[in-house]
Protein backbone atom coordinates (compact mmCIF):
# COMPACT_ATOMS: atom_id res chain seq x y z
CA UNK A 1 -118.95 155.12 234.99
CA UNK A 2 -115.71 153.54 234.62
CA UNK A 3 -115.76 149.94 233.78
CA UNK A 4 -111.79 147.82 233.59
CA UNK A 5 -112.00 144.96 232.01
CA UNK A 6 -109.09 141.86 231.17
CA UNK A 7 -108.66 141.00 227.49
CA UNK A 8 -110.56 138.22 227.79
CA UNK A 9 -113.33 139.64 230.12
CA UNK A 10 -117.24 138.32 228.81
CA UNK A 11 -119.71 141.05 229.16
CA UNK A 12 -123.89 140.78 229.17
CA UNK A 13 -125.30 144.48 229.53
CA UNK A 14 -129.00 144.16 230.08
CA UNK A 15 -131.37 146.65 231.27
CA UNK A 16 -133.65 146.29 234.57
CA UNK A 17 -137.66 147.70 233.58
CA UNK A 18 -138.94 146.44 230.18
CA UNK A 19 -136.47 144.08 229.87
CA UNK A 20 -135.74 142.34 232.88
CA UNK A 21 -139.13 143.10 234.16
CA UNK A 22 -142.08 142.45 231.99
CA UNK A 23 -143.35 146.25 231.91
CA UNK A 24 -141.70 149.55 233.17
CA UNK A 25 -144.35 150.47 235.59
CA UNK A 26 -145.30 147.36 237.14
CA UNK A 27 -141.77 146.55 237.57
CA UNK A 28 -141.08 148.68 239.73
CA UNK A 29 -144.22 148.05 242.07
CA UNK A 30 -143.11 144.27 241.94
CA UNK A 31 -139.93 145.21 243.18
CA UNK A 32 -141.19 147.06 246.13
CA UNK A 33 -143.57 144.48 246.59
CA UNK A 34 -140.90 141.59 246.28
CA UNK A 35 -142.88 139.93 243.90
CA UNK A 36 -141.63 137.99 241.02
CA UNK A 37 -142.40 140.16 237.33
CA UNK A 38 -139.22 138.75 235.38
CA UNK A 39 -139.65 137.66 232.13
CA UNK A 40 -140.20 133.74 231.49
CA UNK A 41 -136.52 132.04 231.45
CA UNK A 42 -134.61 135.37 232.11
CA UNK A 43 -133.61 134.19 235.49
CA UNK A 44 -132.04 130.94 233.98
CA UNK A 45 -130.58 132.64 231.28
CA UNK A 46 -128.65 135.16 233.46
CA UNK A 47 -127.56 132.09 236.07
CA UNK A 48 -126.14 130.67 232.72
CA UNK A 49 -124.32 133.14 231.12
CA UNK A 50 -122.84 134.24 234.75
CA UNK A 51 -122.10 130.23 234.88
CA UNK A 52 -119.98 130.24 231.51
CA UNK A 53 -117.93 133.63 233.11
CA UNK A 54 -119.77 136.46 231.87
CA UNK A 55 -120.10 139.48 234.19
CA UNK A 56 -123.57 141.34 234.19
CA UNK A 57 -124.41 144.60 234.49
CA UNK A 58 -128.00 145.91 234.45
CA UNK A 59 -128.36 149.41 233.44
CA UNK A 60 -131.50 151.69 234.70
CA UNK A 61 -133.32 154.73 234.65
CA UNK A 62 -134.68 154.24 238.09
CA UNK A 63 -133.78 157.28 241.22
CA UNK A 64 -130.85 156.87 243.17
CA UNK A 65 -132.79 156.57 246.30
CA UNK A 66 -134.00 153.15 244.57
CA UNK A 67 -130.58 151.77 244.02
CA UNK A 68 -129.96 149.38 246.97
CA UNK A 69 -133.51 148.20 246.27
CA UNK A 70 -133.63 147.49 242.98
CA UNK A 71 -129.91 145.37 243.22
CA UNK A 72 -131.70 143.21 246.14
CA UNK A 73 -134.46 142.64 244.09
CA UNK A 74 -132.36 141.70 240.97
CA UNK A 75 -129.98 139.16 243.59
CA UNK A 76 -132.99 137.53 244.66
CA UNK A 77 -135.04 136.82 241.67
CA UNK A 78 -132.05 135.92 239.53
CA UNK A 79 -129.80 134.16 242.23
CA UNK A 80 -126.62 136.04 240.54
């Protein structure tokens, strides 16, 4: 992973199941369900931090194979 980043470059790292989601497990049936399972105010608190410049980068343990649809799920329940 290579990350390049300005001086002045505002970082959130935040991780996707048990954090983002409210549980590991269910989180990831919720996501292939396309159900909301965020945590109360975590979608507004990611839409404000992305609004005052930070970028965010979610970190997982989830399979490849789930990549593209765990990043559509995050896009539509956080609206960053």
């Amino acid at each position: 992973l290579n990350i390049s980043l300005f001086e002045d470059d505002k970082i959130l790292v935040s991780d996707v199941d048990g954090t983002l989601t409210k549980s590991d497990k269910h989180g990831i049936i919720h996501n292939f369900l396309n159900k909301h399972y965020l945590h109360d105010g975590y979608s507004e608190l990611i839409q404000k931090m992305n609004a005052h410049g930070y970028h965010i980068i979610w970190l997982t343990m989830r399979s490849f194979p789930l990549y593209q649809k765990t990043k559509d799920y995050i896009r539509t329940h956080t609206n960053v």
